[in-house]
Structures are given as C-alpha cells and as structure tokens.
Tab-separated table of C-alpha atoms in Angstrom:
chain	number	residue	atom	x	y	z
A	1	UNK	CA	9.603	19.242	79.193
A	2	UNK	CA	13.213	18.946	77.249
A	3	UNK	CA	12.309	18.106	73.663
A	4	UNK	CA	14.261	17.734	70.532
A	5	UNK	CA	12.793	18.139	67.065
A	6	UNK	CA	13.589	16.982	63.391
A	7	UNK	CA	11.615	17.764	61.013
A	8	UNK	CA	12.171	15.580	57.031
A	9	UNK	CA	10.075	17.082	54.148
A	10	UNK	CA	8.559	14.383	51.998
A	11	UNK	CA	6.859	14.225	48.370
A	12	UNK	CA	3.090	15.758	48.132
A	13	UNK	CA	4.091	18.622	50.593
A	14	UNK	CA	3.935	15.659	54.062
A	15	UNK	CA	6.756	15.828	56.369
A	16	UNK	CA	8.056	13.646	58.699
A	17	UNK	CA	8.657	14.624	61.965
A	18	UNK	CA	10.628	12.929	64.913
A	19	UNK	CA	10.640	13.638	68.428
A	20	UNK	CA	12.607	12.807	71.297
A	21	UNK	CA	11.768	13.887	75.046
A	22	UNK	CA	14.505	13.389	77.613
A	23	UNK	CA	14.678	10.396	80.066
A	24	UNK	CA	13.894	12.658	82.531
A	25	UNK	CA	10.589	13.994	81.908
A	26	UNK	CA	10.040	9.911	80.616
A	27	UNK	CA	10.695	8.710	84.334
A	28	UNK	CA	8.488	12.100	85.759
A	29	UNK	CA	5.873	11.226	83.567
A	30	UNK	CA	5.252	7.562	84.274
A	31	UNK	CA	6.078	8.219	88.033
A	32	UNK	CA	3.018	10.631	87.914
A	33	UNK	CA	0.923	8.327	86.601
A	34	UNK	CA	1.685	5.645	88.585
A	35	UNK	CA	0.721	7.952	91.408
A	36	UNK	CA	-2.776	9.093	90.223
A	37	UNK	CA	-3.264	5.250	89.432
A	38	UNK	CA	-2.334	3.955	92.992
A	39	UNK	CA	-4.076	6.815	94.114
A	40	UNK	CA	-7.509	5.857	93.209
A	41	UNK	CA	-7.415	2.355	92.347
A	42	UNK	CA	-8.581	-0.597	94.525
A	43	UNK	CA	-7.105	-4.136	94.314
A	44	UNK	CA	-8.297	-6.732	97.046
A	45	UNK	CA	-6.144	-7.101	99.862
A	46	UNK	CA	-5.681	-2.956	100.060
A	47	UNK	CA	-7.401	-0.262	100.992
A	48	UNK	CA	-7.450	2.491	98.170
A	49	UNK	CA	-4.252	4.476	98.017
A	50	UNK	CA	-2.357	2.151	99.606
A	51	UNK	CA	-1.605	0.142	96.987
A	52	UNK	CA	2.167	-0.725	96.342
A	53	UNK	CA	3.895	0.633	93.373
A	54	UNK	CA	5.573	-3.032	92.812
A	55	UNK	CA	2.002	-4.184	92.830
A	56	UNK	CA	0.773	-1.963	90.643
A	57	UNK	CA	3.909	-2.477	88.197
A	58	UNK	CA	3.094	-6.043	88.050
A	59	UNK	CA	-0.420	-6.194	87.332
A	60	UNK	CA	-0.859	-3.495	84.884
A	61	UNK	CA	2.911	-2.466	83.985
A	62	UNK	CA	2.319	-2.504	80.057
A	63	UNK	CA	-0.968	-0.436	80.658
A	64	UNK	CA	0.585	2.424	82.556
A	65	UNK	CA	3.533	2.749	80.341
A	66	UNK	CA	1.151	2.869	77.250
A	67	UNK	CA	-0.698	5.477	79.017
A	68	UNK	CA	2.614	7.359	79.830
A	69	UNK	CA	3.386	7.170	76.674
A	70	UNK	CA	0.416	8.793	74.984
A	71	UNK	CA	0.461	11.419	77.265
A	72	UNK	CA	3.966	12.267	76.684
A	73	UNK	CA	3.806	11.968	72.889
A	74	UNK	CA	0.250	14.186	73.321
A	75	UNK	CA	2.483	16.834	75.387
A	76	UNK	CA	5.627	16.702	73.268
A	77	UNK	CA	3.308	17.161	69.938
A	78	UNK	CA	1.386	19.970	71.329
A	79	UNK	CA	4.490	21.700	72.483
A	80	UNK	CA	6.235	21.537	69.059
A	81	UNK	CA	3.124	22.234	67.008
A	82	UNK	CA	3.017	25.760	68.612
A	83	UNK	CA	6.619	26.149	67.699
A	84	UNK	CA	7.180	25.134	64.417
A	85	UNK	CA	5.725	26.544	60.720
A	86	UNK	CA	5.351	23.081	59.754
A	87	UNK	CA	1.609	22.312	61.163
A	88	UNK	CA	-0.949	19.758	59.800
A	89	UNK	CA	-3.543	20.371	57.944
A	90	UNK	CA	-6.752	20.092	59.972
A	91	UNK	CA	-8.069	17.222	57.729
A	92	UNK	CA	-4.924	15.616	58.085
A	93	UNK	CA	-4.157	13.894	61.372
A	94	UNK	CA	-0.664	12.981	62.004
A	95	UNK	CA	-0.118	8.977	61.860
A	96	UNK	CA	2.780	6.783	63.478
A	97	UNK	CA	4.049	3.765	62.002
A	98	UNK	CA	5.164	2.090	65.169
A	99	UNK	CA	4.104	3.421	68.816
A	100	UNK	CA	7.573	3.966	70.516
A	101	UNK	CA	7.816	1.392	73.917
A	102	UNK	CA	8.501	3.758	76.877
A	103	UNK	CA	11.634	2.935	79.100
A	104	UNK	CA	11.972	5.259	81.728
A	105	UNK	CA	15.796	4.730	81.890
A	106	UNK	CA	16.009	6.390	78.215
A	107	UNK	CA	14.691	9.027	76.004
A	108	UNK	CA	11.234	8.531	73.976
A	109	UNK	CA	11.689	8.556	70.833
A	110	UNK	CA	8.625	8.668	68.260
A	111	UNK	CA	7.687	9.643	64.292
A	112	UNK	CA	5.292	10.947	62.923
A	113	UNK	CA	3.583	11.968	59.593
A	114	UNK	CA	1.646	14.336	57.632
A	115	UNK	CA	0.598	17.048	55.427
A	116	UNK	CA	1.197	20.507	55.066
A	117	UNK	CA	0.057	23.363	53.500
A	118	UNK	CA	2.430	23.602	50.414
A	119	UNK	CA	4.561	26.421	50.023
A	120	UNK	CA	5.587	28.516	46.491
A	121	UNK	CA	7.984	31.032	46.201
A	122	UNK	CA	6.707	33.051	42.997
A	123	UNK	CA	10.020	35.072	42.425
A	124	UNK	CA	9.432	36.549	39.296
A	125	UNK	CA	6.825	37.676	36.551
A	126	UNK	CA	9.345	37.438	33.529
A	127	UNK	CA	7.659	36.126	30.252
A	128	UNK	CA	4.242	36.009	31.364
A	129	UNK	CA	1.860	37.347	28.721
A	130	UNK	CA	-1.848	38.040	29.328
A	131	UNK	CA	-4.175	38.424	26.723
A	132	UNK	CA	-7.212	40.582	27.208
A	133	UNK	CA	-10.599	39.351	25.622
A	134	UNK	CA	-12.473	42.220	23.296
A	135	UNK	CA	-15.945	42.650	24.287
A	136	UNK	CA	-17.844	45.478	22.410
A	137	UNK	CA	-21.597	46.085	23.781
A	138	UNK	CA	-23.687	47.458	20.942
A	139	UNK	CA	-26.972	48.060	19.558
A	140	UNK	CA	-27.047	44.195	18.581
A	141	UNK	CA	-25.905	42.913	22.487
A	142	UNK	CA	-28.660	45.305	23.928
A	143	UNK	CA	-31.484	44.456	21.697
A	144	UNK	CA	-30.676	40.519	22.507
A	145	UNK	CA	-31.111	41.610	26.376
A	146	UNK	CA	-34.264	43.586	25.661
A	147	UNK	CA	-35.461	40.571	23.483
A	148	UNK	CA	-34.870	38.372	26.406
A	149	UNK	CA	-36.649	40.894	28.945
A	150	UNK	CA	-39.799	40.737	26.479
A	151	UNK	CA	-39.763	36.632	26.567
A	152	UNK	CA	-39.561	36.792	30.189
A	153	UNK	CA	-42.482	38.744	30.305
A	154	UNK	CA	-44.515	36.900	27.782
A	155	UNK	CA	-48.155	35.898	27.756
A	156	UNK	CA	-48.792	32.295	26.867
A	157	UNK	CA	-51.885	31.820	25.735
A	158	UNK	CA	-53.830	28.661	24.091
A	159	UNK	CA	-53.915	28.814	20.352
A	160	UNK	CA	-57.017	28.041	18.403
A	161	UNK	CA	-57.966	24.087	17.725
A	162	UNK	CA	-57.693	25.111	14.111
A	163	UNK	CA	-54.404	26.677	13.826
A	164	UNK	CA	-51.640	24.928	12.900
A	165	UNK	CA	-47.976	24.427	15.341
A	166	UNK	CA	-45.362	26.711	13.960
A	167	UNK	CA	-41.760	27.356	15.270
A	168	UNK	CA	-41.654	29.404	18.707
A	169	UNK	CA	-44.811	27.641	19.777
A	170	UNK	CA	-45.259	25.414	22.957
A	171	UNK	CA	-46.231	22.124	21.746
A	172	UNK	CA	-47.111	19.294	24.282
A	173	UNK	CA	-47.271	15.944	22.608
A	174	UNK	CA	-47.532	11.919	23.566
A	175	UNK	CA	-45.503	10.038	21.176
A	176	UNK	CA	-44.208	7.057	21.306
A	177	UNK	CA	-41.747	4.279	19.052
A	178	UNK	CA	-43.400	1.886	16.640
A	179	UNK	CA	-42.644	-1.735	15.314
A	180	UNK	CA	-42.011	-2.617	11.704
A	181	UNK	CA	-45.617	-3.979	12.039
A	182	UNK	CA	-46.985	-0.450	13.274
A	183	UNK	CA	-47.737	-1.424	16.854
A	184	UNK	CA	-46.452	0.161	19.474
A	185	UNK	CA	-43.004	-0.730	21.076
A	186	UNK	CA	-43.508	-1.230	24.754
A	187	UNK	CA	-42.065	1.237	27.086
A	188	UNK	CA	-41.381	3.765	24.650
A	189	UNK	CA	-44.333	5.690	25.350
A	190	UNK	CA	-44.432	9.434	26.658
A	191	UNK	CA	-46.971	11.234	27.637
A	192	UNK	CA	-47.885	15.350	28.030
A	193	UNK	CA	-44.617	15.796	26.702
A	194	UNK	CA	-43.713	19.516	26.296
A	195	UNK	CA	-41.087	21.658	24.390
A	196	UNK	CA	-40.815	24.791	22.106
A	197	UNK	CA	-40.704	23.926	18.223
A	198	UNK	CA	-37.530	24.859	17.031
A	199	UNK	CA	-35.434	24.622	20.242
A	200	UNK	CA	-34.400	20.670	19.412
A	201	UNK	CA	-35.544	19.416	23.059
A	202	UNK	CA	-36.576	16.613	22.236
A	203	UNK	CA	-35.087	13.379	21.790
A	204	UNK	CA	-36.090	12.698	18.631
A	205	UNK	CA	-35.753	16.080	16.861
A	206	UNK	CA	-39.368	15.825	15.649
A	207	UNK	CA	-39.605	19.924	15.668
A	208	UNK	CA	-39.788	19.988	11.828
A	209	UNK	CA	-42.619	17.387	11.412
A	210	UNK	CA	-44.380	18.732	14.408
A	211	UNK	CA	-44.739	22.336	12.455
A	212	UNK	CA	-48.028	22.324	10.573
A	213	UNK	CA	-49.953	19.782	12.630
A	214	UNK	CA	-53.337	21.449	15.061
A	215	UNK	CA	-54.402	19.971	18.305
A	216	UNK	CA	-55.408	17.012	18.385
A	217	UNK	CA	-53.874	15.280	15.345
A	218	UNK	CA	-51.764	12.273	15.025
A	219	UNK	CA	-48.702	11.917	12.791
A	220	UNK	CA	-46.309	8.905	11.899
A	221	UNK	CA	-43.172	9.880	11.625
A	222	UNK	CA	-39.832	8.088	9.556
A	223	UNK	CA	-36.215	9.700	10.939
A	224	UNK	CA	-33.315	8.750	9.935
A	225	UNK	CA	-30.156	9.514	12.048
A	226	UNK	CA	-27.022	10.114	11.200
A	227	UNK	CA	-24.001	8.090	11.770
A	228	UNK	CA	-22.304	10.817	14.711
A	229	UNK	CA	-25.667	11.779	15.814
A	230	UNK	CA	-25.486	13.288	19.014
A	231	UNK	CA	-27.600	11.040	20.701
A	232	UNK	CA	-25.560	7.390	20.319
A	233	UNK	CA	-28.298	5.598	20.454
A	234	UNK	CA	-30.553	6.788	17.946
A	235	UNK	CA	-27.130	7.363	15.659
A	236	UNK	CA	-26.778	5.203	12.446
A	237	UNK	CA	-30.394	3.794	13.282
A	238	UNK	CA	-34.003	4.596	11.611
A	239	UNK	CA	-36.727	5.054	13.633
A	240	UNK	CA	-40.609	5.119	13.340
A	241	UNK	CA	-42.381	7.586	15.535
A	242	UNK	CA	-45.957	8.331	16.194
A	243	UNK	CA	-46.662	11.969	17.336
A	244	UNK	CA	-49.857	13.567	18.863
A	245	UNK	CA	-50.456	17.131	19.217
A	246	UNK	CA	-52.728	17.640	22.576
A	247	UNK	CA	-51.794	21.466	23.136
A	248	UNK	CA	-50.462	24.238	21.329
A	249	UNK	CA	-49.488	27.736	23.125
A	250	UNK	CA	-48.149	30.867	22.076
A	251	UNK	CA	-45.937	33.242	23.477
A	252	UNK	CA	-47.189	36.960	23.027
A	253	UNK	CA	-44.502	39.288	23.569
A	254	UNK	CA	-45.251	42.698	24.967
A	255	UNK	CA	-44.060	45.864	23.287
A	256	UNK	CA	-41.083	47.353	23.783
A	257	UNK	CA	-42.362	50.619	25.366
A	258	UNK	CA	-42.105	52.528	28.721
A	259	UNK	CA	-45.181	50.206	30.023
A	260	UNK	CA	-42.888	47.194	29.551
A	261	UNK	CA	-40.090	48.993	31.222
A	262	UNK	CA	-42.509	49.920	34.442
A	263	UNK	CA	-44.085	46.506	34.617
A	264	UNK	CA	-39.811	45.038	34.756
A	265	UNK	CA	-38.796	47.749	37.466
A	266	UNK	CA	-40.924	50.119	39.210
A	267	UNK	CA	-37.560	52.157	39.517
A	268	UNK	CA	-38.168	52.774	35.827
A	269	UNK	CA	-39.758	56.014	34.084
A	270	UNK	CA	-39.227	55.135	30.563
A	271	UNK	CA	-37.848	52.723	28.289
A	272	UNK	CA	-34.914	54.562	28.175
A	273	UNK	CA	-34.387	54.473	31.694
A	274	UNK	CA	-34.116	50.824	31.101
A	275	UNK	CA	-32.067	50.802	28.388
A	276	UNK	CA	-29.197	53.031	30.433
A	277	UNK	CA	-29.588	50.717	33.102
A	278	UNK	CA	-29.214	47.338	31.183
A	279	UNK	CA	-26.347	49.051	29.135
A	280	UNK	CA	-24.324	49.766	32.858
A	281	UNK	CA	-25.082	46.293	34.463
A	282	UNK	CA	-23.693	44.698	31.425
A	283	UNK	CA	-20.354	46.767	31.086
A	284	UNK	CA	-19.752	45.605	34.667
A	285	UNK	CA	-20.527	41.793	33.894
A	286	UNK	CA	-18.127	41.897	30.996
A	287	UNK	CA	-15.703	43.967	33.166
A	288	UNK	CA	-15.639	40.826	36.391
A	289	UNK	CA	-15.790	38.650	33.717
A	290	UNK	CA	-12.860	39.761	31.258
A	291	UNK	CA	-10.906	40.435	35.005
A	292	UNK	CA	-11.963	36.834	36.180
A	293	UNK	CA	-10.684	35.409	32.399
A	294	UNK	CA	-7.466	37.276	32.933
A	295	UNK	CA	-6.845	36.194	36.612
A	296	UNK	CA	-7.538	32.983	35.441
A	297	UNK	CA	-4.585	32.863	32.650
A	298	UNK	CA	-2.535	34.331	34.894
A	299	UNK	CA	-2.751	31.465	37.625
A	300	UNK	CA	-2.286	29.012	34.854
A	301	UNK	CA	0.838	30.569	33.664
A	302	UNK	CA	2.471	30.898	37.411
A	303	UNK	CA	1.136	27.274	38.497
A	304	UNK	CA	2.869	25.881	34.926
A	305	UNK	CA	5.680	28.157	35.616
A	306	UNK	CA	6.307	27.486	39.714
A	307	UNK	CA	5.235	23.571	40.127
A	308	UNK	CA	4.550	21.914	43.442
A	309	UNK	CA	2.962	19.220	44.671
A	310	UNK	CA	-0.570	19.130	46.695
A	311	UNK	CA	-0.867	16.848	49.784
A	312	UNK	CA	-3.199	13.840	49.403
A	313	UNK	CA	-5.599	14.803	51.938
A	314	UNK	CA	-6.103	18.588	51.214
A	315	UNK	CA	-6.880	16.976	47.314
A	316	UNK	CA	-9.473	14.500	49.231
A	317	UNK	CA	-10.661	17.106	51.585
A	318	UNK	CA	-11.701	19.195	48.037
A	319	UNK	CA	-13.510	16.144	46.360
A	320	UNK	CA	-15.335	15.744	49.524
A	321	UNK	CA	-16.314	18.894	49.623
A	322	UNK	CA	-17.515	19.245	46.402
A	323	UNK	CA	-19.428	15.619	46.779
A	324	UNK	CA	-21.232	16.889	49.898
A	325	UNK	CA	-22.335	20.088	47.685
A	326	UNK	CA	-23.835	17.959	44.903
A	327	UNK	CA	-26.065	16.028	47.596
A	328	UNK	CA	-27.147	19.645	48.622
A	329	UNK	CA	-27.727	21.031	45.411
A	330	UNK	CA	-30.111	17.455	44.670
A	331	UNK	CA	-31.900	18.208	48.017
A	332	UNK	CA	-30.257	14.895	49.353
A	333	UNK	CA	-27.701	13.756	52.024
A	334	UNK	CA	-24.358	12.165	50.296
A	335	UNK	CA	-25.125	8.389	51.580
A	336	UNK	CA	-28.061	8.764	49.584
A	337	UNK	CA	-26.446	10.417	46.313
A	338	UNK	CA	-23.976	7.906	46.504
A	339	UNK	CA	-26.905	5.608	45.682
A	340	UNK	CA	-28.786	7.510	43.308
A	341	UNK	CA	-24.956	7.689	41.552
A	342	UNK	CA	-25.034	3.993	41.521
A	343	UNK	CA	-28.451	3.164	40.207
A	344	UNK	CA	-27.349	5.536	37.261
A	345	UNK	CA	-25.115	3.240	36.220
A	346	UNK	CA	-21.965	5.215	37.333
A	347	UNK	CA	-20.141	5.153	40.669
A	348	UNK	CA	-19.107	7.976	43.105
A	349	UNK	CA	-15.204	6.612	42.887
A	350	UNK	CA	-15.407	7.070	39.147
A	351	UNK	CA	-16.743	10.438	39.311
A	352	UNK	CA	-14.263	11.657	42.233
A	353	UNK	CA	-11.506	10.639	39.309
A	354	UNK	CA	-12.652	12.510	37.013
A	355	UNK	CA	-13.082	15.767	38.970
A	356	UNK	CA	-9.460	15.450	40.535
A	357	UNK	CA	-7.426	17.220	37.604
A	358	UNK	CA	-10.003	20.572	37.870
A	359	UNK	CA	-9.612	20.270	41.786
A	360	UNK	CA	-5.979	20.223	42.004
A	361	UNK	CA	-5.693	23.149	39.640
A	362	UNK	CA	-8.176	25.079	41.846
A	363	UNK	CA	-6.000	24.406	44.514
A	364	UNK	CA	-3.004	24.947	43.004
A	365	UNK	CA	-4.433	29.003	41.960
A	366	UNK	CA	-5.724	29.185	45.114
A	367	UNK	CA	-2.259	28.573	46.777
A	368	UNK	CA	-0.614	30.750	44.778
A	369	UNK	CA	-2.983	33.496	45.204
A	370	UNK	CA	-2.578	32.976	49.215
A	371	UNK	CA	1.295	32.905	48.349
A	372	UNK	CA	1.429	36.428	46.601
A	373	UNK	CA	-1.275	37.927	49.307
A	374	UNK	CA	1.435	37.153	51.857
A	375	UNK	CA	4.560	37.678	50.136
A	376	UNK	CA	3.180	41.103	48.712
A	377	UNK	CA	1.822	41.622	52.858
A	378	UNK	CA	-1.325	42.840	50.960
A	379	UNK	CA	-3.875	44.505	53.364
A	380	UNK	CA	-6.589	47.163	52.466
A	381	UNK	CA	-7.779	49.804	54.755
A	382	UNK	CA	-11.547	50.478	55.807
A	383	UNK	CA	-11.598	53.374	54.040
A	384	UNK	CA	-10.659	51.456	51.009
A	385	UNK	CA	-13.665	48.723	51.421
A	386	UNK	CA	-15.631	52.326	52.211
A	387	UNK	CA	-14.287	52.779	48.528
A	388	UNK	CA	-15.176	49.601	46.864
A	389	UNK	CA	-18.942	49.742	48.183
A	390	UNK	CA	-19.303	52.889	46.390
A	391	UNK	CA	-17.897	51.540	43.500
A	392	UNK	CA	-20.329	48.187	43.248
A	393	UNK	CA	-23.216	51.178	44.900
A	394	UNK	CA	-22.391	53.148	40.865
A	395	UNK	CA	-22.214	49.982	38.748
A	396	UNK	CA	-25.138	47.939	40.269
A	397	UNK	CA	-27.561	50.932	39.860
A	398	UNK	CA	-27.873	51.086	43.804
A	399	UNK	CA	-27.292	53.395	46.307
A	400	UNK	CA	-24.617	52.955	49.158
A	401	UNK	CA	-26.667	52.235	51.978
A	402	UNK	CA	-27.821	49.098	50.306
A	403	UNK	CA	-24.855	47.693	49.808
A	404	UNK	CA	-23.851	48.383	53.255
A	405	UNK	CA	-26.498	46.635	54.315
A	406	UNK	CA	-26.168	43.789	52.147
A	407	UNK	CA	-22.496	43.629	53.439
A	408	UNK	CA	-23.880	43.924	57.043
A	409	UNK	CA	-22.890	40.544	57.791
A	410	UNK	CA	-20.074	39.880	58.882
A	411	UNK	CA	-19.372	37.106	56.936
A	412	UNK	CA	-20.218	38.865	54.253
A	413	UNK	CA	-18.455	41.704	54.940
A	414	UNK	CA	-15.421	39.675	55.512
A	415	UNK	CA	-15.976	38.124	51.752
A	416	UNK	CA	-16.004	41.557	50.179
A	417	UNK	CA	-12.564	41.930	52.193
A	418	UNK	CA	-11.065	39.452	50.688
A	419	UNK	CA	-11.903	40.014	47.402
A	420	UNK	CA	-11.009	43.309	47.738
A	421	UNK	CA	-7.521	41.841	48.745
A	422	UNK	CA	-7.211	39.686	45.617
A	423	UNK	CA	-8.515	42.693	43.569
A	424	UNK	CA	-5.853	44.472	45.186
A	425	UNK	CA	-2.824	41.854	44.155
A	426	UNK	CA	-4.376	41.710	40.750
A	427	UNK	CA	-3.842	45.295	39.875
A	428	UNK	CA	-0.403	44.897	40.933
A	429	UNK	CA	0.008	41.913	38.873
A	430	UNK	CA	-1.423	42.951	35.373
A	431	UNK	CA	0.675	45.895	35.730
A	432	UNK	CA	4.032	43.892	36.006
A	433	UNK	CA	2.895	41.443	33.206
A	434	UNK	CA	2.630	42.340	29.562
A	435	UNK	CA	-1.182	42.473	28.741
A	436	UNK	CA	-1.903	42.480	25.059
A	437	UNK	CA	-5.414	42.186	22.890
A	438	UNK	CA	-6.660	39.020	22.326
A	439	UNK	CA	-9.663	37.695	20.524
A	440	UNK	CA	-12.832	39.031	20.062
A	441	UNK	CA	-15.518	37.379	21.845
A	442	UNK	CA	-19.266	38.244	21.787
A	443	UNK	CA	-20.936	39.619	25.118
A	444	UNK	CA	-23.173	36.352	25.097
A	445	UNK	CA	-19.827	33.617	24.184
A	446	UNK	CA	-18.155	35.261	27.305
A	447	UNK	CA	-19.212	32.594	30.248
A	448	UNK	CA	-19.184	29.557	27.682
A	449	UNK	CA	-15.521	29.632	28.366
C-alpha cells in the first residue's frame, strides 16, 4: 500500500497526523470487498455468489465504502505507526474529526489526533546547585530508637481502681457535651473512648483535666478555645464537657538489657549487638533518604529549567491511577469510593483537582529521568546488580543469598534494575552539579519533608 504521511505537532505534546493512500490501493481495496461481500451474501432472486456487483452497489453502496474505508484507514495507521517515533500513548486512542468519504477514483485522505510521550532535551547542567541535608546520628537519635523499641515491647497492664490517671497512661472514657441547663446535648455522646493522656487525641483536649481522676469517676469539664484553634469548630466557642473514667492502663517498659535485645531479634546476643545493628540500618535510611531529597531538588531544578508540556490523557491516566489505588488501600472498588467521597461531603472531581499539580510534577521528573537514562544510553551489567545486592546484603544486616532470593522475582529483580539504572545516572549527575551543605535536619524531621 502507497502511503504518504504528515505529521503537525500540537500544544500538550498531541500531534496531528494526516494520511493519504493512493487511488489505487482505494479502488483494490473496495474491489476486494465487494468481492468477499458478493461472495457470501444472498439477496432473493440469486443464488449466493452470483450476485451482481451493480446490485450489490445499489443496495448497500454507502455500507461497503464505509467498510472500505475503515479497513484502509486501519491498514494505513498500522503501517505508519510502525514507522514513525511519533506513537500514541496507549491510553490515548487516536480520534478523527470527520471520517474521510471514500471515492475510488481519488486518494483517501484522513486526520487524525493524539498524544505523545513528550520529549526534553536536557542539554546542560550549568547553574544547578544542590544542597545536601546534614544528618548527624548520635547518642540522642539512638536512644529515641531504643526508646521506641522498649514502647513497642511494652506491657499494658490495668492500674489499680485507686490510683489516679497520669500522663503516658491509657485512659478510656465516655464523655459527652452538655447544655447550659446541664443535660446532655443529644448526639454528642461517646462511648469506650480511648487515648494516651498527654498525646492530645482527643477532640476536646481534655488530657489535662483527665490527669488525677481514678476509674470510675465523673468530671464536668469548662474549655475554652481559642480563636485559631485547630479544630474550627470548637474555635472561638466554650464548651461544657462531662468526662468518665471507665479504664486506666499502664505501659510497663522493659529494661534496656540483652533480654530485651533477644526477645526483639533472636539474631541478637547482647544489647550491644542491637545497638550496632540499629546504628547501621539507620545510616542507610538517612543515606536513601538524603539521596532521594537530593534527586528530588535536582528534578525540580531541570523541570523549572527545561519546560514542556504533558498530554491531557497521560495527566488523566495518573489521576486514575492514583483514584483506583485509594479504593484499594480502603478495601473498596472505585464506584464505591466515589460514593463514600460523596457522602463525605466532598466530590471525586474536586479531589482529582487538587491532586493534578503533584501529578504533573511526578510526571514531569519522571520524564526527565527517562530522558537522561536514554540520552546518557545508561545500562548496568549483571555483574554490577551482582554488586548492588551485596551492597543492600552489608547495610540491611543480611546475607547475600537473601537478597537474592528476595530479588528472585523477576519483577522484582527487574525493579532493582532499574533503580540501579537511576542510581547509576544520579552519580553522574551530582558529580556535574555543584553540591554544597545545606541545613541541618534531625534524623527524625527527615521524612516530614
């Protein structure tokens, strides 16, 4: 088949594409079809297959040049697709404005439209500064792990009818709002209500008045909230509350001591051993994590610095995506979040709006990381993921074979390639940049930004 291309880029990385197949392969292709037509089909007053092409012309002309048509324009698009860089996105099927009429004494003629990956060109690393968090891990950063290791392995226990709530304790509690007449405002009431004193989670932030009360006693409560009080419906307003104390537990934290450090890992002697191995695991958290805050300045530099538009449908495709992992992560299909979304009071379309800015800059950095991979023709070797396993084996406490086995998938194994790739273009990068100190962050403030 004789075809002719031209391809017209448009704004958010579409393109327009027009075709044109020659009046010859036109005229062969509706002949053919005519034939398989008069071939099998039956009209009274002929037997089958001997029906005339005039008569077949005249009863169901527009229908078998229609069905020429489409499979030309099904032919012609397949053949150019595999010739052409220019390809549509999978989630984006090509539309047509107007179908073209076929004339077999002429060449077809049709358009069509849609989106393509976007391309950048990032020619240069000139005035791109990175700076590098400070993360010190000290006596302070370990004893807040070890602190958490001993709450984790706490025994709660009931405290004595007699003994009064203090802060740390586990306090479950009915309470409810009252009238100015001391009766009890309907539908404010809460039952078996539990939270630790001191941690604020409540709505009220009764934690104060709570401290000093023992099982079993009842408390009226005045509080009055601020004018920007975090909660705006409670702010500016003064409420009476009535509080009961049903239950009060207490944590008892076990000693820091080899025991403890046996009970946590059976790979453990001593409380030493512990210590080394808590002090490893969290230089290589802050290490992916000061990495992943650098990588992540550097994309926003070269996406500010090298702009392009995203196509429509690969920012839709995203939102989707992201909407049908929210109905997973409720345990719920998205027809069905979609309605829990509305009953809140909100609405899915409102929601989708408000995620698009942090979508499109994902795709953006992930576009120019796919960019540089290519541009750079960045490839690593087995021997270099042999490399990398031994290297997450040493800083994950582990030995080799299990992460071979853990990367026995091949799905898996095909994630730790990648990475491995990007890990790859990184080092290149952060050696071509300028990389200077920045601010000093504590080990615990580093994923809150």
């Amino acid at each position: 088949m004789k075809v002719t291309k031209e391809i017209t880029k448009l704004e958010n990385s579409a393109v327009k594409l027009t075709v044109t197949i020659a009046k010859k392969d036109v005229a062969a292709e509706y002949n053919e079809s005519i034939a398989k037509y008069a071939k099998n089909i039956q009209i009274p007053g002929f037997r089958k297959g001997k029906v005339p092409v005039s008569v077949l012309e005249r009863k169901y002309g527009e229908m078998l040049k229609a069905d020429a048509a489409a499979e030309l324009i099904e032919k012609a698009l397949g053949e150019v697709f595999e010739s052409i860089d220019e390809k549509p996105l999978p989630y984006a099927q090509p539309t047509m404005d107007e179908a073209p009429v076929l004339d077999v004494t002429k060449d077809l003629t049709f358009t069509v439209t849609y989106d393509v990956f976007p391309t950048v060109k990032v020619e240069s690393l000139d005035g791109i500064t990175i700076k590098e968090p400070v993360v010190e891990i000290g006596e302070e950063e370990l004893n807040t792990e070890l602190q958490q290791i001993r709450e984790r392995n706490a025994m709660v226990v009931d405290k004595k009818d007699d003994e009064a709530a203090a802060n740390d304790d586990i306090a479950t509690v009915n309470y409810c709002e009252l009238a100015e007449d001391g009766s009890e405002l309907e539908g404010t009431q809460r039952q078996d209500f539990v939270f630790t004193i001191g941690s604020g989670q409540n709505i009220f932030k009764f934690d104060d008045d709570v401290v000093g009360m023992k099982k079993n006693e009842t408390k009226e409560i005045t509080k009055t909230y601020d004018a920007d009080f975090e909660d705006k419906d409670l702010a500016g307003t003064t409420k009476k509350i009535k509080v009961t104390v049903t239950a009060l537990k207490v944590r008892n934290l076990p000693d820091l001591d080899d025991e403890l450090a046996q009970d946590v890992n059976e790979k453990y002697n001593t409380l030493e051993d512990m210590k080394t191995d808590i002090k490893r695991n969290m230089e290589a958290i802050k290490e992916r994590r000061v990495n992943e805050l650098k990588s992540n300045e550097l994309l926003e530099q070269l996406v500010e610095k090298y702009q392009f538009d995203l196509p429509k449908s690969m920012v839709q495709a995203e939102l989707d995506h992201r909407w049908r992992m929210m109905a997973q992560q409720f345990g719920t299909t998205t027809e069905q979040l979609d309605k829990l979304v509305a009953s809140s009071g909100q609405s899915k379309e409102t929601m989708l709006t408000e995620w698009t800015g942090d979508a499109e800059k994902m795709l953006k950095s992930r576009i120019v990381v796919e960019s540089l991979l290519k541009d750079r023709n960045i490839t690593v070797t087995p021997e270099e993921i042999e490399k990398e396993m031994e290297s997450i084996a040493e800083k994950s406490g582990v030995s080799v074979e299990e992460v071979k086995k853990h990367y026995a998938d091949p799905r898996s194994k095909e994630y730790l390639i990648d990475d491995t790739k990007e890990q790859k273009l990184y080092s290149q990068l952060f050696a071509e940049v300028k990389v200077t100190k920045g601010d000093k962050i504590a080990f615990a403030d580093l994923f809150k930004r």
